[in-house]
């Protein structure tokens, strides 16, 4: 019998999330306190164009100078200002061999914008981009050359893997270590500053029938902020595995979850809970200390979950996927708080945590302008003093 | 005088029988209280009596309904004759009428929808850049009504080819089809000698739709059926309103050629109602008939007979008749293990009797 009584949903706390989809559109969804609890699309940036589909997005979530980096299907990495959608720079990051075939076949699979680099006036940001064939590169973008699509500053490229397809990459909180994994590629841990591989995983021993499956990792994350040694990686074979790089190469805990590949994973700031999303739209949370399933998030999600992100302060997670909905859930009660229909297949969602309902976007822009002016005057003053 | 009257009343009261008193007592409650309601038929425990009462109740209800209908028709006729406004016809409340407002319904002014359509996997076929070429195959053990159904399907879909399944993996079949530049693969799955599922895989990397097939009626079982010709059919897709429905509708559309031959008078219909897609295949013919209409003059004296020409349309059903229901829509080609689903039916989605997905 269909459930006729509806469960009252305690609306959504004020938040701002930015979603990207396969038509290259960036949509900003906000939930304010006054029309309580309903999240709505406030802005849409970009023209619908499937060749510029956004594959991955990463937000440098700083209070003062936040930058949103988007990796598009045509190999371009675009940096946007997440407050008003202005495009700050567009860099061709994939395919240094400029043949047209290479750009198609080597899409960017993972992107991470570094937060810790202080927003000094010369660089907009530094990002790590990885392509499917295993080329990882760290590039920084300078403001002066923003229009000319070239980058200045230290940029290093290295090959993460030669065989297999890279499917995910994740950086730890301190942004020194990065892990990569993919189809046919075991989970690797690299040190970014020295570009060297520190650790690589080993498959668990074959099961009782002697069947050995090739490794196929679809998502992974570092478990806690201060320890770069604990890694959670999820496989195509619906397993969630905990690895401890300081102890052994085989997984410490390996848990099976339902029957479809796990497409997205996010770690909780408390250091032991992870949220996973599968290909059939099941969202669940696991306690990785014991490997037990804490609970499933039951709601109307009917499409594969592509991206999960946890709000840094509020106990809520946002998930988006192929059913074109952005859903916001409460982590304590596992109730759905809000669902926004966004009309296209969504690829990534990021949460802007420095969102307060009292200020509007214009006020924030003004504040930023004043800050930049102050910095400029200071540096001019220094220059004058020197002379 | 009053006292004597009262005394006489008292005497008569006292002289009354027990029976009379009872009778009067019975009468009084009847005058004061309303009659107790007659028992519901379900409360009568005697089966014969109960069925009798129930039959009577139904007859009364039917008579009442007929009477109301007749009254309404007479009122309408009277109003029409007098030239007054005809009272509006009442519309019955159906589940489709009272469907829950769905935010995923396609709107006619949605630019994103058009852009999405231009970008999706069916665009090449629908814009007539590529002609559709369909490969039909079955599950591994195909028997019973499966082969007959496939033969009829081949006549419905132009440019369709049948390939024996053998023991090939579906992934290998998809690869084979891709190499030979097919635009879609249809797999008819048979269970217990009865076709019960249809898998439509759009190539090269397109979405895979898995439908449950039911109520299959083959051509030979249809009374007064016709035989289809080989003209390109006209396709009618009804009621695919939501985004998901639109996508499925486009997928079905990409199986057929986009340049129908209207002179062939052949139509294939996929009608979606409450998430069930009804498939029908008809031949139609338009006929002009002369009908004698007797028109009465306002005065009622002279009656003229005019012959009006009416165009009539007659349908003759040919080909199979079946019902499809979407079970899952998968994002890539058929892949059970590493599949990503765009839409999967889950019991949590059924929260209301008035909510449908297609």
XYZ file of C-alpha atoms in Angstrom:
745
model
C 0.000 0.000 0.000
C 1.467 3.404 -0.751
C 2.203 5.494 2.286
C -0.604 8.017 2.481
C 0.397 10.045 5.511
C 3.331 12.266 4.860
C 6.182 12.651 7.258
C 6.753 16.240 8.209
C 10.086 17.368 7.020
C 11.789 19.925 9.258
C 12.965 22.274 6.483
C 16.460 23.012 5.425
C 18.805 25.236 7.433
C 20.291 28.180 5.538
C 22.867 26.925 3.108
C 24.274 27.591 -0.322
C 25.261 24.822 -2.690
C 26.603 24.967 -6.201
C 25.829 22.142 -8.612
C 27.191 21.366 -12.040
C 25.616 19.282 -14.744
C 26.315 17.656 -18.065
C 25.162 20.623 -20.097
C 27.864 22.812 -18.634
C 25.506 24.813 -16.480
C 26.360 25.859 -12.956
C 23.356 26.296 -10.723
C 23.378 27.906 -7.348
C 20.850 26.614 -4.847
C 20.176 28.503 -1.675
C 18.015 27.884 1.306
C 17.249 30.897 3.406
C 15.913 31.155 6.906
C 12.888 33.255 6.218
C 10.818 31.300 3.694
C 11.771 28.518 5.997
C 13.331 25.353 4.868
C 12.889 25.390 1.134
C 15.916 25.275 -1.115
C 15.571 27.007 -4.446
C 17.680 27.712 -7.477
C 18.780 31.316 -7.309
C 21.203 31.625 -10.201
C 22.200 29.714 -13.285
C 25.519 30.447 -14.908
C 26.582 29.402 -18.349
C 24.935 28.462 -21.579
C 23.674 24.938 -22.166
C 26.330 23.312 -24.313
C 27.001 19.628 -24.108
C 30.565 19.829 -25.367
C 31.379 21.932 -22.351
C 29.882 19.474 -19.928
C 31.296 19.794 -16.471
C 32.956 16.642 -15.282
C 34.323 17.612 -11.880
C 34.187 20.679 -9.686
C 36.161 21.812 -6.708
C 35.649 24.767 -4.428
C 38.364 26.537 -2.487
C 36.101 27.367 0.382
C 37.792 30.416 1.814
C 36.053 33.260 3.545
C 37.687 36.000 1.594
C 38.541 34.895 -1.874
C 36.707 31.745 -2.768
C 37.333 30.252 -6.170
C 35.407 27.525 -7.899
C 37.270 25.346 -10.371
C 35.393 23.387 -13.025
C 36.799 20.753 -15.338
C 34.939 20.683 -18.616
C 34.677 17.956 -21.165
C 36.768 19.784 -23.747
C 39.764 19.684 -21.456
C 39.471 23.224 -20.182
C 39.687 24.002 -16.489
C 37.738 27.100 -15.703
C 38.039 29.145 -12.552
C 34.961 31.030 -11.481
C 34.097 33.342 -8.701
C 31.409 31.429 -6.810
C 29.769 34.582 -5.574
C 28.745 35.985 -8.880
C 29.760 33.501 -11.540
C 32.379 35.614 -13.280
C 34.860 33.546 -15.153
C 38.312 34.335 -13.832
C 40.441 32.079 -15.984
C 40.224 29.213 -18.427
C 43.163 26.914 -18.859
C 43.629 23.985 -21.139
C 44.717 21.311 -18.741
C 44.285 18.093 -20.542
C 46.249 16.874 -23.501
C 49.519 18.660 -23.828
C 49.821 17.055 -27.226
C 47.458 19.299 -29.033
C 45.991 16.665 -31.325
C 42.208 16.740 -31.395
C 41.901 13.044 -30.733
C 43.826 13.205 -27.513
C 41.564 15.788 -25.966
C 38.521 13.621 -26.529
C 40.021 10.468 -25.182
C 41.649 11.818 -22.091
C 39.020 13.605 -20.061
C 39.813 15.085 -16.715
C 38.649 12.759 -14.038
C 39.559 14.573 -10.858
C 40.234 18.134 -9.899
C 41.229 19.706 -6.642
C 41.752 23.360 -5.954
C 44.211 24.042 -3.183
C 42.812 26.025 -0.302
C 45.898 26.607 1.717
C 47.715 28.811 -0.726
C 47.107 32.277 0.540
C 45.269 34.395 -1.976
C 48.078 36.731 -2.783
C 47.560 39.084 -5.607
C 49.508 37.292 -8.262
C 47.965 33.868 -8.312
C 44.324 33.050 -8.557
C 44.770 29.524 -7.446
C 46.603 26.282 -7.763
C 44.922 23.079 -8.722
C 45.670 19.441 -9.187
C 44.067 17.859 -12.231
C 44.183 14.193 -13.174
C 43.175 12.729 -16.473
C 41.807 9.315 -17.177
C 45.061 8.006 -18.599
C 46.841 8.792 -15.386
C 48.485 12.124 -15.977
C 48.350 14.264 -12.892
C 49.448 17.847 -12.995
C 49.645 20.656 -10.520
C 49.249 24.050 -12.095
C 48.834 27.491 -10.762
C 47.093 30.268 -12.519
C 48.270 33.819 -12.469
C 45.912 36.713 -12.589
C 47.673 38.657 -15.272
C 47.535 35.822 -17.699
C 43.985 34.924 -16.909
C 42.744 35.883 -20.330
C 45.457 34.227 -22.298
C 44.816 30.680 -21.137
C 48.352 29.967 -20.171
C 49.699 29.461 -16.742
C 52.618 30.854 -14.911
C 54.226 29.521 -11.862
C 55.316 26.120 -10.744
C 53.603 23.369 -12.591
C 54.547 19.774 -12.362
C 53.206 16.786 -14.192
C 53.698 13.197 -13.387
C 52.290 9.905 -14.433
C 50.248 8.215 -11.788
C 49.643 4.989 -13.541
C 50.497 3.521 -16.888
C 47.885 0.798 -17.140
C 44.291 1.045 -16.188
C 41.945 3.988 -16.073
C 42.090 6.506 -13.290
C 38.680 7.093 -11.774
C 39.123 9.160 -8.694
C 41.589 11.155 -6.720
C 41.371 12.723 -3.333
C 43.547 14.968 -1.240
C 43.907 14.986 2.483
C 43.097 17.953 4.652
C 46.661 19.135 4.842
C 46.944 18.985 1.047
C 50.263 17.215 1.065
C 49.166 13.776 0.137
C 46.969 12.603 -2.675
C 45.496 9.239 -3.417
C 44.490 7.859 -6.789
C 42.627 4.769 -7.841
C 40.729 3.419 -10.779
C 39.803 0.546 -13.006
C 42.637 -1.898 -13.015
C 44.590 0.434 -10.788
C 45.174 -0.151 -7.122
C 44.822 2.669 -4.635
C 48.049 4.668 -4.483
C 49.165 7.267 -2.047
C 51.463 9.982 -3.370
C 53.270 12.833 -1.759
C 52.528 15.886 -3.856
C 55.440 18.017 -2.838
C 57.969 15.423 -3.849
C 55.804 13.727 -6.524
C 56.645 10.290 -5.265
C 54.505 7.286 -4.577
C 54.572 6.448 -0.904
C 52.232 3.505 -0.647
C 50.121 1.297 -2.818
C 47.435 -1.138 -1.826
C 47.269 -4.838 -2.413
C 44.092 -6.758 -3.219
C 42.645 -8.921 -0.508
C 43.392 -12.610 -0.917
C 41.175 -14.490 -3.338
C 37.938 -15.783 -1.854
C 37.260 -19.391 -1.022
C 36.516 -20.254 -4.633
C 39.864 -18.919 -5.686
C 38.260 -16.145 -7.715
C 40.370 -13.099 -7.924
C 38.743 -9.942 -9.240
C 40.692 -7.168 -10.806
C 40.811 -4.070 -8.648
C 38.297 -1.440 -9.720
C 38.068 1.505 -7.404
C 35.391 4.056 -8.057
C 35.654 6.471 -5.143
C 37.838 7.181 -2.157
C 38.570 9.671 0.556
C 40.861 10.260 3.497
C 39.158 9.389 6.694
C 40.169 12.068 9.109
C 41.597 15.517 8.986
C 44.749 15.011 10.962
C 45.744 11.553 9.886
C 46.716 11.021 6.323
C 47.225 7.343 6.833
C 43.656 6.127 7.002
C 41.979 5.813 3.643
C 38.534 4.633 2.676
C 38.198 3.361 -0.878
C 35.100 1.960 -2.544
C 35.042 -0.545 -5.316
C 32.893 -1.289 -8.283
C 32.097 -4.546 -6.589
C 29.949 -2.777 -3.943
C 32.623 -2.945 -1.272
C 33.768 -0.266 1.122
C 37.330 -0.798 2.294
C 39.384 0.814 4.998
C 43.131 0.896 4.454
C 45.735 1.873 6.980
C 48.870 2.929 5.169
C 51.006 2.733 8.250
C 50.240 -0.900 8.970
C 49.643 -3.046 5.919
C 48.907 -2.969 2.237
C 45.823 -5.144 2.311
C 42.570 -3.601 3.474
C 41.964 -3.590 7.202
C 38.171 -3.731 6.923
C 36.131 -4.567 3.849
C 32.351 -4.263 3.946
C 29.827 -5.250 1.310
C 26.910 -2.976 0.631
C 23.973 -4.081 -1.525
C 24.577 -4.851 -5.144
C 25.548 -1.894 -7.216
C 28.860 -0.083 -7.626
C 29.592 2.654 -5.146
C 29.923 5.887 -7.019
C 30.620 8.525 -4.422
C 32.010 8.752 -0.926
C 32.397 11.586 1.546
C 34.025 11.639 4.952
C 32.512 13.181 8.017
C 34.594 15.702 9.994
C 34.291 13.517 13.077
C 36.891 11.204 11.585
C 35.136 7.897 11.584
C 31.941 8.112 9.562
C 31.707 7.945 5.798
C 28.755 8.476 3.518
C 28.520 6.416 0.381
C 26.276 6.604 -2.643
C 25.690 3.777 -5.079
C 24.714 3.419 -8.691
C 21.086 2.755 -7.865
C 20.617 5.777 -5.678
C 21.134 4.245 -2.253
C 22.794 6.569 0.237
C 24.172 5.093 3.439
C 26.592 5.900 6.200
C 29.175 3.579 7.673
C 31.166 3.765 10.859
C 34.648 2.859 9.732
C 35.982 2.047 13.169
C 33.933 -1.117 13.201
C 32.826 -1.401 9.611
C 29.166 -1.390 10.559
C 26.397 0.177 8.559
C 24.985 3.034 10.581
C 21.939 3.507 8.419
C 20.510 4.112 4.992
C 19.018 7.359 3.838
C 15.597 6.452 2.633
C 14.037 8.946 0.319
C 12.910 9.203 -3.238
C 16.330 9.000 -4.820
C 15.960 6.888 -7.922
C 19.111 7.656 -9.877
C 22.785 6.981 -9.430
C 24.451 9.306 -6.928
C 27.371 11.107 -8.490
C 28.584 13.322 -5.722
C 28.091 13.651 -1.969
C 29.384 16.497 0.082
C 29.133 17.107 3.790
C 28.672 20.583 5.181
C 31.707 21.492 7.314
C 29.657 22.789 10.234
C 26.004 21.848 9.976
C 25.056 18.172 10.268
C 23.828 17.783 6.766
C 24.885 16.235 3.483
C 23.993 17.182 -0.033
C 23.839 14.552 -2.753
C 23.269 14.931 -6.441
C 23.018 12.458 -9.233
C 21.512 11.223 -12.428
C 17.942 11.634 -11.326
C 18.448 15.415 -11.649
C 17.668 16.173 -8.059
C 19.842 17.845 -5.455
C 18.851 16.355 -2.136
C 19.771 17.573 1.300
C 19.682 15.168 4.207
C 20.132 15.489 7.915
C 22.958 13.269 9.128
C 21.657 12.715 12.643
C 18.154 11.624 11.810
C 18.720 10.482 8.209
C 15.644 12.374 7.087
C 15.463 14.167 3.793
C 15.325 17.907 4.372
C 14.892 19.209 0.909
C 15.007 18.172 -2.732
C 15.471 20.543 -5.642
C 14.744 19.501 -9.200
C 17.483 20.690 -11.513
C 16.426 19.262 -14.876
C 19.753 17.788 -16.034
C 21.983 14.949 -14.989
C 24.078 16.452 -12.201
C 27.753 15.692 -11.938
C 29.068 17.491 -8.880
C 27.933 19.517 -5.921
C 29.957 21.724 -3.627
C 28.826 23.578 -0.547
C 29.771 27.144 0.105
C 30.008 27.186 3.855
C 30.603 30.893 4.208
C 27.045 31.743 3.498
C 25.091 33.861 5.848
C 21.583 34.868 5.197
C 21.918 38.434 6.400
C 24.341 39.492 3.753
C 23.466 39.462 0.140
C 25.906 38.720 -2.619
C 26.446 42.406 -3.339
C 27.532 43.120 0.180
C 30.046 40.305 0.006
C 31.359 41.620 -3.265
C 31.779 45.050 -1.768
C 33.609 43.625 1.167
C 35.969 41.782 -1.112
C 36.597 44.840 -3.186
C 37.525 46.826 -0.094
C 39.858 44.078 1.042
C 41.599 43.938 -2.315
C 41.950 47.709 -2.343
C 43.459 47.656 1.119
C 45.979 45.024 0.117
C 46.865 46.962 -2.988
C 47.403 50.173 -1.045
C 49.543 48.317 1.430
C 51.726 46.805 -1.257
C 51.949 50.168 -3.029
C 52.957 51.737 0.221
C 55.694 49.124 0.632
C 56.915 49.749 -2.871
C 57.040 53.470 -2.217
C 58.956 52.903 0.964
C 61.466 50.736 -0.812
C 62.090 53.388 -3.385
C -65.919 20.749 33.064
C -62.222 20.463 32.759
C -62.108 18.287 35.819
C -64.754 15.960 34.370
C -62.827 15.683 31.158
C -59.678 14.890 33.003
C -61.544 12.286 35.045
C -62.983 10.711 31.900
C -59.496 10.563 30.396
C -58.140 8.961 33.521
C -60.992 6.401 33.514
C -60.322 5.470 29.937
C -56.665 5.240 30.762
C -57.288 3.002 33.694
C -59.785 0.887 31.834
C -57.384 0.326 28.971
C -56.059 -3.122 28.315
C -52.473 -4.054 28.672
C -52.469 -4.725 24.956
C -53.936 -1.325 24.150
C -51.512 0.386 26.456
C -48.717 -1.464 24.771
C -50.141 -0.497 21.430
C -50.295 3.137 22.469
C -46.807 2.924 23.918
C -45.599 1.495 20.659
C -47.311 4.250 18.758
C -45.813 7.040 20.810
C -42.192 6.189 20.275
C -42.895 5.925 16.561
C -44.367 9.380 16.447
C -41.600 10.897 18.509
C -38.437 9.298 17.091
C -37.565 8.867 13.408
C -37.528 5.365 11.969
C -34.357 3.360 12.705
C -32.138 3.057 9.624
C -32.590 -0.174 7.626
C -29.681 -2.570 8.125
C -26.841 -2.581 5.611
C -26.858 -5.634 3.393
C -23.548 -6.692 4.926
C -25.127 -6.859 8.362
C -27.733 -9.417 7.370
C -26.414 -12.817 8.167
C -28.837 -14.833 6.075
C -27.270 -15.253 2.622
C -30.485 -15.487 0.635
C -32.063 -12.537 2.290
C -28.842 -10.576 2.060
C -28.399 -11.164 -1.658
C -32.007 -10.189 -2.204
C -31.615 -6.922 -0.314
C -28.355 -6.165 -2.089
C -29.810 -6.828 -5.523
C -32.685 -4.519 -4.731
C -30.262 -1.841 -3.554
C -28.262 -2.069 -6.780
C -31.383 -1.924 -8.913
C -32.544 1.172 -7.061
C -29.183 2.854 -7.492
C -29.127 2.098 -11.203
C -32.635 3.371 -11.661
C -31.719 6.522 -9.787
C -28.654 7.046 -11.954
C -30.624 6.503 -15.153
C -33.271 8.905 -13.970
C -30.709 11.603 -13.193
C -29.067 11.078 -16.555
C -32.394 11.337 -18.337
C -33.240 14.504 -16.442
C -29.949 16.055 -17.305
C -30.330 15.175 -20.991
C -33.844 16.561 -21.048
C -32.752 19.745 -19.355
C -29.969 20.134 -21.895
C -32.309 19.529 -24.789
C -34.862 21.944 -23.431
C -32.198 24.588 -22.972
C -30.914 24.029 -26.498
C -34.382 24.342 -27.968
C -35.190 27.462 -26.030
C -31.852 28.905 -27.021
C -30.671 29.214 -23.436
C -27.311 28.235 -22.146
C -26.854 24.531 -22.009
C -25.909 23.485 -18.493
C -22.296 22.342 -18.413
C -21.568 18.681 -18.642
C -20.089 17.254 -15.497
C -16.585 15.850 -15.767
C -15.933 12.666 -13.816
C -13.078 12.743 -11.386
C -10.394 10.296 -12.437
C -6.969 9.544 -11.087
C -5.416 11.112 -14.166
C -7.459 14.276 -13.597
C -6.363 14.537 -10.023
C -2.740 13.716 -10.677
C -0.340 15.367 -8.237
C 1.412 18.378 -9.703
C 4.834 17.140 -10.692
C 7.782 19.488 -10.960
C 9.508 17.219 -13.451
C 6.845 17.812 -16.095
C 8.305 19.235 -19.315
C 7.215 22.763 -19.964
C 6.887 24.115 -23.483
C 9.163 27.096 -22.892
C 12.069 25.353 -21.285
C 15.318 26.197 -23.063
C 17.215 23.676 -21.041
C 14.915 20.967 -22.290
C 15.653 21.832 -25.899
C 19.349 22.059 -25.221
C 19.218 18.744 -23.447
C 17.386 17.234 -26.398
C 20.024 18.520 -28.775
C 22.697 16.998 -26.652
C 21.226 13.632 -25.910
C 21.970 10.318 -27.474
C 18.918 10.152 -29.706
C 19.501 13.449 -31.396
C 21.366 11.967 -34.351
C 18.510 9.662 -35.251
C 15.766 12.129 -34.540
C 17.287 14.848 -36.665
C 17.479 12.340 -39.502
C 21.219 12.380 -39.680
C 21.291 8.617 -39.207
C 18.578 6.175 -40.217
C 17.535 3.832 -37.466
C 18.662 0.246 -37.757
C 17.372 -2.107 -35.130
C 18.772 -5.470 -34.105
C 16.288 -7.784 -32.461
C 17.364 -10.720 -30.434
C 16.069 -12.815 -27.600
C 17.117 -14.348 -24.370
C 19.039 -17.567 -24.441
C 16.185 -20.034 -24.475
C 13.424 -18.731 -26.634
C 10.300 -20.788 -27.099
C 6.556 -20.557 -26.921
C 5.124 -17.298 -28.124
C 8.529 -15.629 -28.355
C 9.299 -16.432 -32.003
C 5.803 -15.453 -33.138
C 6.079 -12.158 -31.280
C 9.424 -11.449 -32.847
C 8.101 -12.149 -36.306
C 5.355 -9.596 -35.730
C 7.773 -7.072 -34.249
C 9.884 -7.328 -37.358
C 6.869 -6.313 -39.386
C 6.069 -3.404 -37.121
C 9.523 -1.850 -37.002
C 10.941 -1.069 -40.400
C 14.610 -1.830 -40.954
C 14.795 -4.433 -38.220
C 16.935 -7.527 -38.316
C 16.714 -10.632 -36.232
C 19.799 -12.388 -34.979
C 19.722 -15.660 -33.148
C 21.001 -15.262 -29.639
C 22.937 -18.452 -29.220
C 24.946 -18.188 -26.040
C 26.431 -14.752 -26.606
C 26.824 -12.371 -23.717
C 24.702 -9.283 -24.062
C 27.819 -7.180 -23.881
C 29.188 -9.082 -26.871
C 25.908 -8.588 -28.713
C 26.176 -4.860 -28.096
C 29.724 -4.870 -29.394
C 28.657 -6.770 -32.494
C 25.860 -4.314 -33.113
C 28.165 -1.360 -32.635
C 30.595 -2.777 -35.149
C 27.852 -3.148 -37.693
C 26.458 0.314 -36.994
C 23.087 -0.483 -35.628
C 21.293 2.284 -33.788
C 19.480 0.119 -31.264
C 19.274 -3.388 -29.951
C 15.999 -4.858 -28.726
C 16.083 -7.948 -26.593
C 12.870 -9.845 -26.000
C 13.091 -11.833 -22.830
C 10.952 -14.893 -22.409
C 9.934 -16.471 -19.187
C 8.000 -19.717 -19.092
C 7.390 -19.669 -22.821
C 5.824 -16.221 -22.700
C 7.603 -12.981 -23.606
C 7.687 -10.888 -20.459
C 10.414 -8.265 -20.734
C 11.777 -5.977 -23.389
C 15.181 -4.395 -23.236
C 15.906 -1.500 -25.578
C 19.570 -0.573 -25.758
C 20.406 2.548 -27.663
C 23.800 2.477 -29.340
C 26.630 3.448 -29.288
C 26.607 4.244 -25.598
C 23.121 5.084 -25.008
C 20.704 4.461 -22.250
C 19.188 1.077 -21.718
C 15.519 0.812 -20.894
C 14.147 -2.305 -19.314
C 10.403 -2.780 -19.716
C 8.082 -5.394 -18.353
C 5.858 -6.760 -21.127
C 2.393 -8.026 -20.406
C -0.989 -8.682 -21.951
C 0.482 -9.733 -25.254
C -2.098 -10.488 -27.930
C -0.757 -11.707 -31.247
C -2.293 -10.819 -34.561
C -3.985 -14.118 -35.090
C -5.858 -13.700 -31.817
C -7.308 -10.318 -32.716
C -10.761 -10.399 -34.231
C -11.051 -8.786 -37.665
C -7.360 -8.024 -37.784
C -5.670 -6.541 -40.795
C -2.338 -7.284 -42.378
C 0.176 -4.476 -42.196
C 1.909 -3.167 -45.267
C 5.530 -2.208 -45.384
C 5.069 1.546 -45.550
C 6.866 3.584 -42.961
C 4.428 3.963 -40.121
C 3.311 7.105 -38.425
C 4.190 7.137 -34.766
C 1.869 8.434 -32.064
C 3.326 8.984 -28.597
C 0.706 10.015 -26.080
C 1.054 11.477 -22.677
C 4.792 11.297 -22.035
C 4.794 14.395 -19.904
C 7.600 14.265 -17.375
C 11.276 14.575 -18.202
C 11.756 10.869 -17.719
C 8.733 10.198 -19.884
C 10.074 12.539 -22.524
C 13.363 10.698 -22.554
C 11.685 7.323 -22.874
C 9.438 8.742 -25.576
C 12.436 9.921 -27.549
C 14.048 6.544 -27.121
C 11.001 4.828 -28.609
C 10.895 7.413 -31.346
C 14.473 6.632 -32.282
C 13.500 3.078 -33.171
C 11.291 4.256 -36.031
C 12.191 6.248 -39.136
C 11.413 9.920 -38.852
C 9.842 10.307 -42.295
C 6.513 8.529 -42.125
C 4.668 7.678 -45.279
C 1.219 9.095 -44.590
C -0.185 7.596 -47.734
C 0.587 4.206 -46.340
C -2.123 4.798 -43.717
C -0.313 2.893 -41.056
C 0.029 4.075 -37.493
C 1.815 2.743 -34.451
C 0.706 4.111 -31.102
C 2.453 4.145 -27.757
C -0.020 5.512 -25.263
C 1.172 6.191 -21.753
C -1.384 6.142 -19.012
C -0.509 5.862 -15.349
C 2.996 4.632 -16.187
C 1.733 1.820 -18.396
C 2.570 2.172 -22.094
C -0.041 0.633 -24.379
C 1.165 -0.440 -27.798
C -1.262 -0.601 -30.714
C -0.740 -0.966 -34.431
C -3.529 0.074 -36.790
C -4.384 0.616 -40.406
C -6.779 3.425 -40.987
C -8.884 4.709 -43.815
C -10.739 7.957 -44.290
C -14.076 7.650 -46.031
C -16.437 10.294 -47.207
C -20.008 9.514 -46.524
C -23.102 11.340 -47.525
C -25.487 11.612 -44.711
C -29.047 12.727 -45.035
C -29.773 15.301 -42.361
C -33.327 16.348 -41.751
C -33.393 19.982 -40.675
C -36.484 21.407 -39.181
C -37.401 24.962 -39.805
C -38.023 27.110 -36.765
C -41.701 27.277 -37.475
C -41.778 23.533 -37.708
C -43.559 23.462 -40.997
C -41.249 22.677 -43.859
C -38.650 20.001 -43.368
C -35.793 19.901 -45.780
C -33.473 17.017 -46.305
C -29.938 18.096 -46.908
C -27.133 15.735 -47.681
C -24.060 16.605 -45.658
C -20.706 15.116 -46.397
C -19.046 13.529 -43.401
C -15.544 12.195 -43.317
C -15.356 9.038 -41.307
C -12.273 7.330 -40.069
C -12.166 3.612 -39.565
C -9.422 1.732 -37.838
C -8.409 -1.840 -38.322
C -6.044 -3.296 -35.855
C -3.107 -5.241 -37.149
C -0.080 -6.519 -35.415
C 0.471 -7.300 -31.822
C -1.016 -5.571 -28.867
C 0.897 -5.355 -25.607
C 1.569 -3.278 -22.527
C 4.955 -2.079 -21.346
C 5.974 -0.784 -17.967
C 9.345 0.809 -17.364
C 11.345 -0.941 -14.692
C 14.754 0.679 -14.973
C 16.565 3.150 -17.182
C 20.292 2.606 -17.121
C 22.766 5.263 -18.136
C 25.164 3.270 -20.309
C 24.697 0.121 -22.324
C 23.525 -3.002 -20.611
C 25.765 -3.689 -17.661
C 24.431 -5.271 -14.541
C 27.586 -5.154 -12.481
C 28.944 -1.699 -13.024
C 25.722 -0.107 -14.109
C 24.678 3.374 -13.251
C 20.980 3.894 -13.220
C 19.152 7.022 -14.234
C 15.895 5.738 -12.887
C 15.117 2.707 -10.863
C 11.711 2.002 -9.477
C 11.888 1.781 -5.713
C 9.017 1.147 -3.337
C 9.875 4.386 -1.501
C 8.800 6.289 -4.592
C 5.193 5.102 -4.311
C 4.013 7.574 -1.751
C 0.819 8.571 -3.421
C -1.793 6.977 -5.624
C -1.784 10.067 -7.769
C 1.872 10.287 -8.593
C 3.293 8.823 -11.772
C 6.752 8.979 -13.244
C 6.408 8.795 -16.965
